[in-house]
Short mmCIF file of C-alpha atoms (C1' of nucleotides) in Angstrom, two decimals:
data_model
loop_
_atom_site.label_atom_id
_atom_site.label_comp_id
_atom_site.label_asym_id
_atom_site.label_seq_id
_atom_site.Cartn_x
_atom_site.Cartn_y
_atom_site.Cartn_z
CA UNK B 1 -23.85 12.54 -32.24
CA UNK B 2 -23.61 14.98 -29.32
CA UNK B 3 -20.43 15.13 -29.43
CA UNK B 4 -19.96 15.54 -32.67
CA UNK B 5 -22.37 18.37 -32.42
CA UNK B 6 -19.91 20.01 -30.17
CA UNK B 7 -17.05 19.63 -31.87
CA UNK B 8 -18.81 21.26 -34.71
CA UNK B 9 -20.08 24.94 -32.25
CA UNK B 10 -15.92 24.75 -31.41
CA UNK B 11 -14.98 25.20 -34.75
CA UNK B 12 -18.51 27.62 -35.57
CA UNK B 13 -17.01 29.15 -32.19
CA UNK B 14 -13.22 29.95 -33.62
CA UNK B 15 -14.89 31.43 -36.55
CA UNK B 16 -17.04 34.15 -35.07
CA UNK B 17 -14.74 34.54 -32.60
CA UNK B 18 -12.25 35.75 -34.76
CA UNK B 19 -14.16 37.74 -37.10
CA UNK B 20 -17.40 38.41 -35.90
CA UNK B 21 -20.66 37.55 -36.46
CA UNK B 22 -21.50 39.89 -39.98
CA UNK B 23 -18.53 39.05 -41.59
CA UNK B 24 -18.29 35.15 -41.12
CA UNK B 25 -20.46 33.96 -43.63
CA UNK B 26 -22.31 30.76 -44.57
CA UNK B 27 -19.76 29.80 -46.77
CA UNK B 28 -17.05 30.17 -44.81
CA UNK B 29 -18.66 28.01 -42.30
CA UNK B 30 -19.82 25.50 -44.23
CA UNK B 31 -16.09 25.26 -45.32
CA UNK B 32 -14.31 24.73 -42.16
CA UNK B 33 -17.11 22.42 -40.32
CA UNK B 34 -16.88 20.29 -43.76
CA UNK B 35 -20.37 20.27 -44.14
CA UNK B 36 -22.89 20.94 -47.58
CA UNK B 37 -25.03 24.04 -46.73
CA UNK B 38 -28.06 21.65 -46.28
CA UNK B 39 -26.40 19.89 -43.37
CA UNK B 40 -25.48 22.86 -41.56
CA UNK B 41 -29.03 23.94 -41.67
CA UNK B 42 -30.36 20.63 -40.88
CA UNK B 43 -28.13 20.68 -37.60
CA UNK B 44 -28.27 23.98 -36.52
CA UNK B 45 -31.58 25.91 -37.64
CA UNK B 46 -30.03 29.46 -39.43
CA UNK B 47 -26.86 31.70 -39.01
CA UNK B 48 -28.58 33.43 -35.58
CA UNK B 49 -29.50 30.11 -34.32
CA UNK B 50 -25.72 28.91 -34.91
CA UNK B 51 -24.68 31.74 -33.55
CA UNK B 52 -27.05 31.80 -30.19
CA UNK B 53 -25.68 28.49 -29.53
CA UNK B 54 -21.92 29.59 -29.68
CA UNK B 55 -22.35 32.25 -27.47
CA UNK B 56 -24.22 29.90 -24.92
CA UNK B 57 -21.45 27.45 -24.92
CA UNK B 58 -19.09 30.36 -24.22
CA UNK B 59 -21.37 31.72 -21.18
CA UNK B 60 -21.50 28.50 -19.82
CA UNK B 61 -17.88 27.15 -20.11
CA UNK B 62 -16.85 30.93 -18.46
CA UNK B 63 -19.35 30.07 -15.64
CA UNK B 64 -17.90 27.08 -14.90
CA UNK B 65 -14.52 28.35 -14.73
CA UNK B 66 -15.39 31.37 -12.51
CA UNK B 67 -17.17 28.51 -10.26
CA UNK B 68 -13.80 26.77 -10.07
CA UNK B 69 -11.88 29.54 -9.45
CA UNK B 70 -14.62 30.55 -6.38
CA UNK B 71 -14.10 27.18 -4.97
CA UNK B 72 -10.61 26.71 -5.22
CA UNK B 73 -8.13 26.61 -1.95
CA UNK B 74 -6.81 29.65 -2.96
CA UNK B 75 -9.04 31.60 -4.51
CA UNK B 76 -6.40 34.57 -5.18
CA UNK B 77 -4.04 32.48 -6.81
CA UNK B 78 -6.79 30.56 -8.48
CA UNK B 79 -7.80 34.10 -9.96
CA UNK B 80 -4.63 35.02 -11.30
CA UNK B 81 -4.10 31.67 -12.78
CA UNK B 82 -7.45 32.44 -14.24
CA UNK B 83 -6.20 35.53 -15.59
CA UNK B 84 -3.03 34.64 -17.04
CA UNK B 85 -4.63 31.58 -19.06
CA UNK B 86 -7.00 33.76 -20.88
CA UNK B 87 -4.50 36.64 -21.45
CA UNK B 88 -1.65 35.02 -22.96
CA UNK B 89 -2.92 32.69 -25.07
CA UNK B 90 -0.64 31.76 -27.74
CA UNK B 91 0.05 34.22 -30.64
CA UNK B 92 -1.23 32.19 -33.29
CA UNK B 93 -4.34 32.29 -31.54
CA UNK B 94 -4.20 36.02 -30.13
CA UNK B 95 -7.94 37.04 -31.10
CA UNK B 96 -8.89 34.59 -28.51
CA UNK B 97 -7.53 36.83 -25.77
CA UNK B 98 -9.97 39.22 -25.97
CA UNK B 99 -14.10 38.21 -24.61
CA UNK B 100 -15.74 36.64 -27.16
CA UNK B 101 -18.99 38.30 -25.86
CA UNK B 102 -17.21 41.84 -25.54
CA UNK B 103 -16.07 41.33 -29.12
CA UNK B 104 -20.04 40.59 -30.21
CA UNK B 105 -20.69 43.87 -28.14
CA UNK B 106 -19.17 45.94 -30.85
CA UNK B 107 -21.79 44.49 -33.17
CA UNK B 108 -24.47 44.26 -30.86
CA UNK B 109 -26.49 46.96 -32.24
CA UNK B 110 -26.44 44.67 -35.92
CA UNK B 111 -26.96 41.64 -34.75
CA UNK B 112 -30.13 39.51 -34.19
CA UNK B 113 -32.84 40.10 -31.14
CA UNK B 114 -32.45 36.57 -29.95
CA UNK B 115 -28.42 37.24 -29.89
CA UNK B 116 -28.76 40.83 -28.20
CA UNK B 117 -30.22 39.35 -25.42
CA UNK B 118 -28.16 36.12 -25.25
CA UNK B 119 -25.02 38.56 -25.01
CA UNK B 120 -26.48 41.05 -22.60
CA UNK B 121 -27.74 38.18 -20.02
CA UNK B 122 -24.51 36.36 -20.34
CA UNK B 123 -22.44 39.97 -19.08
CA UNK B 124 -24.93 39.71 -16.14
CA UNK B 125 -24.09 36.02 -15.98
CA UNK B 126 -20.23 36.41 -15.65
CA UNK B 127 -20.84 39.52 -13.62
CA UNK B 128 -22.26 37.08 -11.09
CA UNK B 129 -19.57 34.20 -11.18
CA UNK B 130 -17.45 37.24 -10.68
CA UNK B 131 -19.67 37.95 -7.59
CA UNK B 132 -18.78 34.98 -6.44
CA UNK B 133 -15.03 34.86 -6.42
CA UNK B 134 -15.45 38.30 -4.96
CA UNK B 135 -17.45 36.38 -1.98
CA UNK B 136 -14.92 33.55 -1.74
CA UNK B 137 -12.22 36.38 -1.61
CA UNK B 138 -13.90 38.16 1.38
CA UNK B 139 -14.55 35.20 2.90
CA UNK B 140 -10.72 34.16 3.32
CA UNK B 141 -10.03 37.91 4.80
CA UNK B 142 -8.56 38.71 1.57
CA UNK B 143 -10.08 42.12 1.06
CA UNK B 144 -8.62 44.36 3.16
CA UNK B 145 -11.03 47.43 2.09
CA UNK B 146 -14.38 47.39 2.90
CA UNK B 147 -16.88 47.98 -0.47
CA UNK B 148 -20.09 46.94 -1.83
CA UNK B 149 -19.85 43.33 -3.13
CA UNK B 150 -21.44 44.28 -6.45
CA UNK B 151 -19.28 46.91 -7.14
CA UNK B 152 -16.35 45.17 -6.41
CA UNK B 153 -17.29 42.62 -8.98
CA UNK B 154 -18.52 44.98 -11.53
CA UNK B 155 -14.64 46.33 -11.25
CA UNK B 156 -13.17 42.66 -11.32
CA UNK B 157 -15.07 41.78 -14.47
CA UNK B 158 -14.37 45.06 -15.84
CA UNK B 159 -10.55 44.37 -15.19
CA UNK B 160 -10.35 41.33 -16.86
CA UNK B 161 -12.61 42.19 -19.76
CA UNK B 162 -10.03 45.61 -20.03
CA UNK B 163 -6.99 43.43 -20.04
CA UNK B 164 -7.83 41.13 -22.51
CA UNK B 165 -8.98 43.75 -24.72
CA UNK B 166 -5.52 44.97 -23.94
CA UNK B 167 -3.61 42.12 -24.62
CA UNK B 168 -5.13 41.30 -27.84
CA UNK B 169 -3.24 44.25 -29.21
CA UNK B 170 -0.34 43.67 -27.22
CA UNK B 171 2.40 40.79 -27.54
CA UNK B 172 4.17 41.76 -24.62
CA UNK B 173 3.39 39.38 -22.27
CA UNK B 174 6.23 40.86 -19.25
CA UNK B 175 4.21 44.04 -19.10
CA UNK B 176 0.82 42.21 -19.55
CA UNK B 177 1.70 40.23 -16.35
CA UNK B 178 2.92 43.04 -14.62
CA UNK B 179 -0.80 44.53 -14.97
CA UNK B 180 -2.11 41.78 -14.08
CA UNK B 181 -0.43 41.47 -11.15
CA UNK B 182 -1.33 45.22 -10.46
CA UNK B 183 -5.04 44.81 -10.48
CA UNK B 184 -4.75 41.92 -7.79
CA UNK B 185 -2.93 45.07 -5.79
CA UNK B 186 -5.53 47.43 -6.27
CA UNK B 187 -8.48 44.83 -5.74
CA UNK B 188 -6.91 45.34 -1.67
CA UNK B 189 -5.86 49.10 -2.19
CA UNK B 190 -8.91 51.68 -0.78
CA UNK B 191 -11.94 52.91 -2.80
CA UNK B 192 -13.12 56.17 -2.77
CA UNK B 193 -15.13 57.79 -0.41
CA UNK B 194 -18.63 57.73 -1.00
CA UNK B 195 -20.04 59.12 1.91
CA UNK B 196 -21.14 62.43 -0.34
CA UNK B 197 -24.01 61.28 -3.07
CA UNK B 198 -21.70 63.57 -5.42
CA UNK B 199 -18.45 64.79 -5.57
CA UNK B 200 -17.04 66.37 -8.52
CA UNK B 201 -13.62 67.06 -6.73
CA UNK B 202 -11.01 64.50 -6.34
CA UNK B 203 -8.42 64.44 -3.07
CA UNK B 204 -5.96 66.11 -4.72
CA UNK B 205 -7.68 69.43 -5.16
CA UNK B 206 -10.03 70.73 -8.38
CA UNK B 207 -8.42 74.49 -9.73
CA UNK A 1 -17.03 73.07 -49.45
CA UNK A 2 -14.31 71.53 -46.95
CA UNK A 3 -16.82 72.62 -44.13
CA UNK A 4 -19.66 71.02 -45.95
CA UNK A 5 -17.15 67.35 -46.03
CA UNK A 6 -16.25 67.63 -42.92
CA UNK A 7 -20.00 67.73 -41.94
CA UNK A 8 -20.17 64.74 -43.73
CA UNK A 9 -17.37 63.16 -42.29
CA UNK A 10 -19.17 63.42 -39.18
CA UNK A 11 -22.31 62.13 -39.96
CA UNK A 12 -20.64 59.18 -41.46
CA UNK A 13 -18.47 58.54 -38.52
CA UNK A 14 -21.99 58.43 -36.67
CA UNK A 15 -23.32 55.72 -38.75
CA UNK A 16 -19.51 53.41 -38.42
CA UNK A 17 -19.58 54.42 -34.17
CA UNK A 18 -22.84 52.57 -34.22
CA UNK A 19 -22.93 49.72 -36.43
CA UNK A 20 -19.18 49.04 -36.99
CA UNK A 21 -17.53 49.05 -40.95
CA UNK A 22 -19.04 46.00 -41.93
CA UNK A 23 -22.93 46.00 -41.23
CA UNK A 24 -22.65 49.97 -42.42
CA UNK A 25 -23.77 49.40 -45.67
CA UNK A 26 -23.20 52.30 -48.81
CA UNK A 27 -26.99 53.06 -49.09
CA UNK A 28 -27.07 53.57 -44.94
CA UNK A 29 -24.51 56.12 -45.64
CA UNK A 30 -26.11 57.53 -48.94
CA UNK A 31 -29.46 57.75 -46.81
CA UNK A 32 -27.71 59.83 -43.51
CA UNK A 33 -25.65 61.99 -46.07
CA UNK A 34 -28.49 62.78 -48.30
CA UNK A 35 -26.33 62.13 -51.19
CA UNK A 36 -26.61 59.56 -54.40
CA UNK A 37 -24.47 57.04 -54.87
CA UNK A 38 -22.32 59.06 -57.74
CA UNK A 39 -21.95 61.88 -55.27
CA UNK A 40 -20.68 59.98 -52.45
CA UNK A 41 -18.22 58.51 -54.74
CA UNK A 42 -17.02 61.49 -56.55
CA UNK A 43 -16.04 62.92 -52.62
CA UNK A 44 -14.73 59.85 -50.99
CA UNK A 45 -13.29 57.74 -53.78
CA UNK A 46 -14.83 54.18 -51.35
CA UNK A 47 -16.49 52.96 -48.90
CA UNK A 48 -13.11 51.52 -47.32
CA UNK A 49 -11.34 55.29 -48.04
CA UNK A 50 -14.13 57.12 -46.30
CA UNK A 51 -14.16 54.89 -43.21
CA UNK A 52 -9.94 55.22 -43.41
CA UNK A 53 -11.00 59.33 -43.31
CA UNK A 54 -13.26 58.77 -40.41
CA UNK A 55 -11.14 57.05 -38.23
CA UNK A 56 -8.05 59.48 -38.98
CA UNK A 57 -10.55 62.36 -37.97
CA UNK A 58 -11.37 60.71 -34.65
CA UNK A 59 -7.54 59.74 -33.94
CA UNK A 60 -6.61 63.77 -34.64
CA UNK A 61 -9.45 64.75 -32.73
CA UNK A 62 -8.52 62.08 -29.36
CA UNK A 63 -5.08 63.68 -30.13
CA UNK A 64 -5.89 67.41 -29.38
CA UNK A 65 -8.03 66.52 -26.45
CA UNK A 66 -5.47 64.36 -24.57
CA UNK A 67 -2.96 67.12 -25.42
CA UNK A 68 -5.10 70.02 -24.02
CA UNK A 69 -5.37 67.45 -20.69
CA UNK A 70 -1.94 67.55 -20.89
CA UNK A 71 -1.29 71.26 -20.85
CA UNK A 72 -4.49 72.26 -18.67
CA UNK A 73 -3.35 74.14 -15.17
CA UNK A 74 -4.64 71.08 -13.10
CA UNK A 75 -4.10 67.89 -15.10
CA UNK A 76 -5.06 65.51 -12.86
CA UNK A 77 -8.51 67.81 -12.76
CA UNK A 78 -8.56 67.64 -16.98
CA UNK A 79 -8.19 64.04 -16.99
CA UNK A 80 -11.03 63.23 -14.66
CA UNK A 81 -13.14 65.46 -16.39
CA UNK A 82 -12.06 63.75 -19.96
CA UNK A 83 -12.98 60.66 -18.25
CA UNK A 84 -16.76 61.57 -17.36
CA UNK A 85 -17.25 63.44 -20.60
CA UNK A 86 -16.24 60.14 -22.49
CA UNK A 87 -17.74 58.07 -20.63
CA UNK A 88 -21.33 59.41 -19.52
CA UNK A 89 -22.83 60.77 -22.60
CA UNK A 90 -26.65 60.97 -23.03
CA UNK A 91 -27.76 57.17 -23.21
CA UNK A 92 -29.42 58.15 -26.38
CA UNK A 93 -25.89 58.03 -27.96
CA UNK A 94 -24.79 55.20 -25.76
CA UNK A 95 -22.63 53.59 -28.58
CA UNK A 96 -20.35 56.58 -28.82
CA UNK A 97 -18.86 55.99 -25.06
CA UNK A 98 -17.27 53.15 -26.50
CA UNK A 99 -14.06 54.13 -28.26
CA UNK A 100 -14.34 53.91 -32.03
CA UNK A 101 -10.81 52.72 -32.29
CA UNK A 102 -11.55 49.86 -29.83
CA UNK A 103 -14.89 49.14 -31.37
CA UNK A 104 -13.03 48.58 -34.77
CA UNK A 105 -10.48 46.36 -33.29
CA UNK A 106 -13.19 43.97 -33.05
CA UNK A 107 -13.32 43.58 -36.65
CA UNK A 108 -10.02 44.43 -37.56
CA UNK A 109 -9.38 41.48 -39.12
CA UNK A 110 -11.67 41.99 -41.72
CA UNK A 111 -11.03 45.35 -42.24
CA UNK A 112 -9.14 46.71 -45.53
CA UNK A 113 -5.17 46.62 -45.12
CA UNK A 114 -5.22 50.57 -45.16
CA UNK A 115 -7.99 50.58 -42.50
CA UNK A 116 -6.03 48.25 -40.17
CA UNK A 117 -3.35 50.14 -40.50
CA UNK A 118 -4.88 53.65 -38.95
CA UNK A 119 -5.85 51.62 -35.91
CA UNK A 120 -2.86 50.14 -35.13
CA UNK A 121 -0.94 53.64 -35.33
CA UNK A 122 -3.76 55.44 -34.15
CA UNK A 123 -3.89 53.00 -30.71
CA UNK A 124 -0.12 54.42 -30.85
CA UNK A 125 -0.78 57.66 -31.53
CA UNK A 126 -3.13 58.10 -28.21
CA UNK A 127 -0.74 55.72 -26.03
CA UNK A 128 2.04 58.92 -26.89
CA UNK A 129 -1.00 61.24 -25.91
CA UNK A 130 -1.62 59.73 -22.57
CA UNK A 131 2.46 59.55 -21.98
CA UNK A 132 2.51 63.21 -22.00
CA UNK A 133 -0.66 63.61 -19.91
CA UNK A 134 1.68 60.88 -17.34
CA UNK A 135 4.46 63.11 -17.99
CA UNK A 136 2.39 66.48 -16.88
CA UNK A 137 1.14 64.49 -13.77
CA UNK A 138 4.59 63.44 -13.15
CA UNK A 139 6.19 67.07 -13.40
CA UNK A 140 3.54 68.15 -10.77
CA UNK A 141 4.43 65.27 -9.04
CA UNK A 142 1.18 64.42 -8.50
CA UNK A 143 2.18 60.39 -8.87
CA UNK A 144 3.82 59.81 -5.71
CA UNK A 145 4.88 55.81 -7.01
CA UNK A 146 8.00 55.46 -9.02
CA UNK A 147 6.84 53.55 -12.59
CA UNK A 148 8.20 53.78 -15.53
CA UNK A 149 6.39 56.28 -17.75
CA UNK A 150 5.73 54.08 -20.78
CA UNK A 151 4.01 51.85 -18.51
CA UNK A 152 1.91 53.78 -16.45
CA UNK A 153 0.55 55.28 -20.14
CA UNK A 154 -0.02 51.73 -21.38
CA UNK A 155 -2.13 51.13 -17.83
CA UNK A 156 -4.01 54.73 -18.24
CA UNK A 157 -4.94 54.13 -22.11
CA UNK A 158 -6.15 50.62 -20.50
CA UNK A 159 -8.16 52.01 -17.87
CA UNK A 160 -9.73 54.58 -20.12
CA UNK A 161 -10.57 51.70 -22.68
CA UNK A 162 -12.23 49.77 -20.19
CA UNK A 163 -14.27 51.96 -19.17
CA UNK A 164 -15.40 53.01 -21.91
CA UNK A 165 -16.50 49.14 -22.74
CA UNK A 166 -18.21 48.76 -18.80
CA UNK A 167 -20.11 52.12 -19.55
CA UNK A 168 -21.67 51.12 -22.70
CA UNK A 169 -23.31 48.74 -21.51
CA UNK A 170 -24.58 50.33 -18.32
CA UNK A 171 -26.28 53.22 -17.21
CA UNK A 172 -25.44 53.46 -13.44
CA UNK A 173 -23.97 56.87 -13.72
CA UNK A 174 -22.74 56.80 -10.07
CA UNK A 175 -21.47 53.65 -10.16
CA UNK A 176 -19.49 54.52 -13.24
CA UNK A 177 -18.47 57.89 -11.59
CA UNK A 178 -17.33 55.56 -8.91
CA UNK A 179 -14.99 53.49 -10.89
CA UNK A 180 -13.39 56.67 -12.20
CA UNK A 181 -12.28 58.10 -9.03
CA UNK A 182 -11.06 54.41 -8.28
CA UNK A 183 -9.14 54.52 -11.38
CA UNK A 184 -7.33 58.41 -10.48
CA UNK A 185 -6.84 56.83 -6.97
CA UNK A 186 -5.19 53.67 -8.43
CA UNK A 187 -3.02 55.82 -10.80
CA UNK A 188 -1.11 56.86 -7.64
CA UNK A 189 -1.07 53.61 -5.74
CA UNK A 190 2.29 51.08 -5.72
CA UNK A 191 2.85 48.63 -8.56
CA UNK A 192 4.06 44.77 -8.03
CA UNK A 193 7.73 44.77 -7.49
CA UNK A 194 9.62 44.08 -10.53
CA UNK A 195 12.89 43.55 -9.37
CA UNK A 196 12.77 39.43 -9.79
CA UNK A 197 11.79 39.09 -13.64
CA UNK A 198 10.17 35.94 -13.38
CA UNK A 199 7.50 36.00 -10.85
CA UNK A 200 4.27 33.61 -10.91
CA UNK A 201 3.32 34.03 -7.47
CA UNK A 202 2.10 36.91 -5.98
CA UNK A 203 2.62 38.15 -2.22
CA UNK A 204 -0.45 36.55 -0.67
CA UNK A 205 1.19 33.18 -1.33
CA UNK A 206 0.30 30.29 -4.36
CA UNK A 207 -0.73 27.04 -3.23
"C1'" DA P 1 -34.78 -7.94 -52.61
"C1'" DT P 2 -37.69 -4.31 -51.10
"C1'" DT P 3 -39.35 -0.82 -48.34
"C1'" DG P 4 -39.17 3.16 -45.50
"C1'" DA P 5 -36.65 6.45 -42.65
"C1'" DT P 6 -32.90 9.48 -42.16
"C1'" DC P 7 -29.26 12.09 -43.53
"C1'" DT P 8 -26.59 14.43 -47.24
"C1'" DT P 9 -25.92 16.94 -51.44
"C1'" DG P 10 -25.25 21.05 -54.42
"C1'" DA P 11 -27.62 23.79 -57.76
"C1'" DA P 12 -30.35 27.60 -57.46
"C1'" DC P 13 -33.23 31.53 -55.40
"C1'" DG P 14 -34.16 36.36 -54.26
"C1'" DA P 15 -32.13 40.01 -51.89
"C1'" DG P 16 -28.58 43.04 -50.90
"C1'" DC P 17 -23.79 44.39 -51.45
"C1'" DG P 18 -20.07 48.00 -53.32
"C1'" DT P 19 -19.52 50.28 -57.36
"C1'" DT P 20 -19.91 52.37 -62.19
"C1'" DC P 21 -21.27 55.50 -65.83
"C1'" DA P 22 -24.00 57.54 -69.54
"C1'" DA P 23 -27.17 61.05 -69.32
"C1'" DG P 24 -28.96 65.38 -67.26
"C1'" DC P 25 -28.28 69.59 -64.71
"C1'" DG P 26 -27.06 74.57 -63.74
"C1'" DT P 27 -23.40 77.92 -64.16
"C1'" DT P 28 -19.67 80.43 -66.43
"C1'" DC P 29 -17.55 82.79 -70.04
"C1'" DA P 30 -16.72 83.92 -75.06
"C1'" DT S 1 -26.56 82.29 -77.91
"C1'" DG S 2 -23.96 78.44 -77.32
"C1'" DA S 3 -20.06 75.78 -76.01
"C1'" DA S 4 -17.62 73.91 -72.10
"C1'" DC S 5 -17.39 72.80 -67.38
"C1'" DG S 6 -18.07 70.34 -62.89
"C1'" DC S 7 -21.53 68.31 -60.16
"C1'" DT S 8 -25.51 65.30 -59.60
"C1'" DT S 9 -28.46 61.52 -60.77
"C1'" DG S 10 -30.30 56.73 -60.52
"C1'" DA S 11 -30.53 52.62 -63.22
"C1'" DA S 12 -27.84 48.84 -63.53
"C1'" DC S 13 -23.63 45.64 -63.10
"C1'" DG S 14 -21.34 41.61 -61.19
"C1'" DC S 15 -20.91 39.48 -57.02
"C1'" DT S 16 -21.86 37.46 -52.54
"C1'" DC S 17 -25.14 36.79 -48.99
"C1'" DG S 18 -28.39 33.48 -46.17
"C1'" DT S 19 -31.33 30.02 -47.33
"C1'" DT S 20 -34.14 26.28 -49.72
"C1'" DC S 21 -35.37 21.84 -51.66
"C1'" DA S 22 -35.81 18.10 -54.99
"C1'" DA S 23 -32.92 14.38 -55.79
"C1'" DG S 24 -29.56 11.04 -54.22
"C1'" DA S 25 -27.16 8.14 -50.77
"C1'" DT S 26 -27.15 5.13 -46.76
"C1'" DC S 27 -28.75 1.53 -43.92
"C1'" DA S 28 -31.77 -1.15 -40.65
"C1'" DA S 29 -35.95 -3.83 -40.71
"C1'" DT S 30 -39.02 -6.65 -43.24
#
DNA sequence: ATTGATCTTGAACGAGCGTTCAAGCGTTCA
DNA sequence: TGAACGCTTGAACGCTCGTTCAAGATCAAT
């Protein structure tokens, strides 16, 4: 019953993740889980409640792959791996390539209060399991450059969410690995300096 | 008369930056406008042919702003300073640091044919606009590692876009400043090597 | 065979959607 | 003065939305 329950939020999940939360109606997933509209409400409470739980599953299943990729041997590799599985996902399923919470970020301001916070505290979440590989990184002598933990995984998360966003536009999957592969360089190339509170020159000279 | 549409335009493009083409309903935009249904009709045929409108506006409007990067004295100065503007307005307009393009990829799949359309090119349009700002920085040579040009645009219009997405959801201006320089510093930086094209490990070693 | 508990069904509800259009309006020109 | 014009109005249309609920189906225990 459990599992059947799951099986169910995977297909809820496919739905909304491929066109959003307003425009994936009742109907439509009534339809695909096979279910008469009193069943689904039986189950699963409302639309937001549906939803809520969707977007749960997805925090957690993304934690526990950031965890893996934090304890494996190689963490590097293990990141990269990491990458490359969520970026290239097959064609037929390209909207899948891009985060299913970014994607309910774009909506975020429409969408219910239980939802907004659900997405917001699940960034924060995956921020932190990004934290983490950023931890088991240093921790190997990875990073070469010296920076603020946080920051470093702020950047790492914001990498990954920018590349998927990238590739869900993109098909071409030689130049999407050759990004790839260029963040991993600049995750060890220098930061700038902070020692100034502001600077509003760069190195190479302002006028 | 075309002053008093394109004043329209813009107020409309408001109301799609922050709740996205499908939870934008006709009597949000009838409210904002200050217009009856009939009126809004007689000027912009549909809701799906204004939004088309609104989005070609924004893609012109990217357009002449990546072009006058492009052409400014300094354009690695212009291009940090495009950054920031983008990126750090007031927090009471947080939704507008997104990209509007980006933020209707998210529901592109639901979007009228036409609609999806202007995206697509318009994506295109701007990739063209950031090759020519890589093209100024190139003929200053202010990139000191060999890339092809194409590429290096694609990675820019990437950065840019991500961004954008990290920064509208948080507020730490010098954080965010932060990630910019690291972005202009990264622009300059080496790229994986290329010359093998298969490669699925990287040069701190798989496994 | 009968009861009671649990799950399923699908017609139907009110609300909101994008859109239309006959009627009303002020202005122009004969 | 009055006919003709373009612009504005807002009630209303057909449709779809999320949701409900009385009635039916299923099945274990008596």
């Amino acid at each position: 019953m459990q599992y059947e329950s799951d099986r169910l939020v995977e297909k809820a999940t496919d739905l909304f993740w491929q066109r959003g939360f307003n425009a994936t109606g009742m109907r439509d997933i009534q339809a695909r889980l096979d279910l008469r509209p009193g069943s689904v409400y039986a189950r699963f409470r409302s639309k937001d409640a549906l939803f809520e739980r969707v977007l749960g599953d997805y925090v957690k299943h993304m934690q526990a792959t950031l965890r893996s990729v934090a304890d494996a041997e190689n963490p590097l590799a293990a990141l990269r791996a990491f990458f490359v599985d969520s970026i290239t996902t097959s064609s037929a399923h390209r909207y899948k390539r891009q985060c299913l919470l970014v994607k309910s970020l774009a909506e975020i301001d429409t969408l219910p209060a239980a939802s907004r916070q659900t997405i917001e505290q699940g960034m924060q979440k995956l921020q932190a399991g990004f934290c983490s590989v950023v931890d088991a990184l240093s921790a190997q002598d990875r990073l070469s450059y010296p920076v603020r933990r946080d920051l470093l995984a702020k950047w790492l998360q914001n990498q990954f969410v920018g590349l998927r966003t990238f590739a869900s536009t993109h098909d071409d999957l030689v130049d999407t690995t050759i990004m790839i592969d260029k963040v991993l360089l600049d995750l060890q190339s220098p930061w700038p300096d902070t020692s100034s509170t502001e600077q509003h020159t760069n190195q190479l000279g302002d006028k």
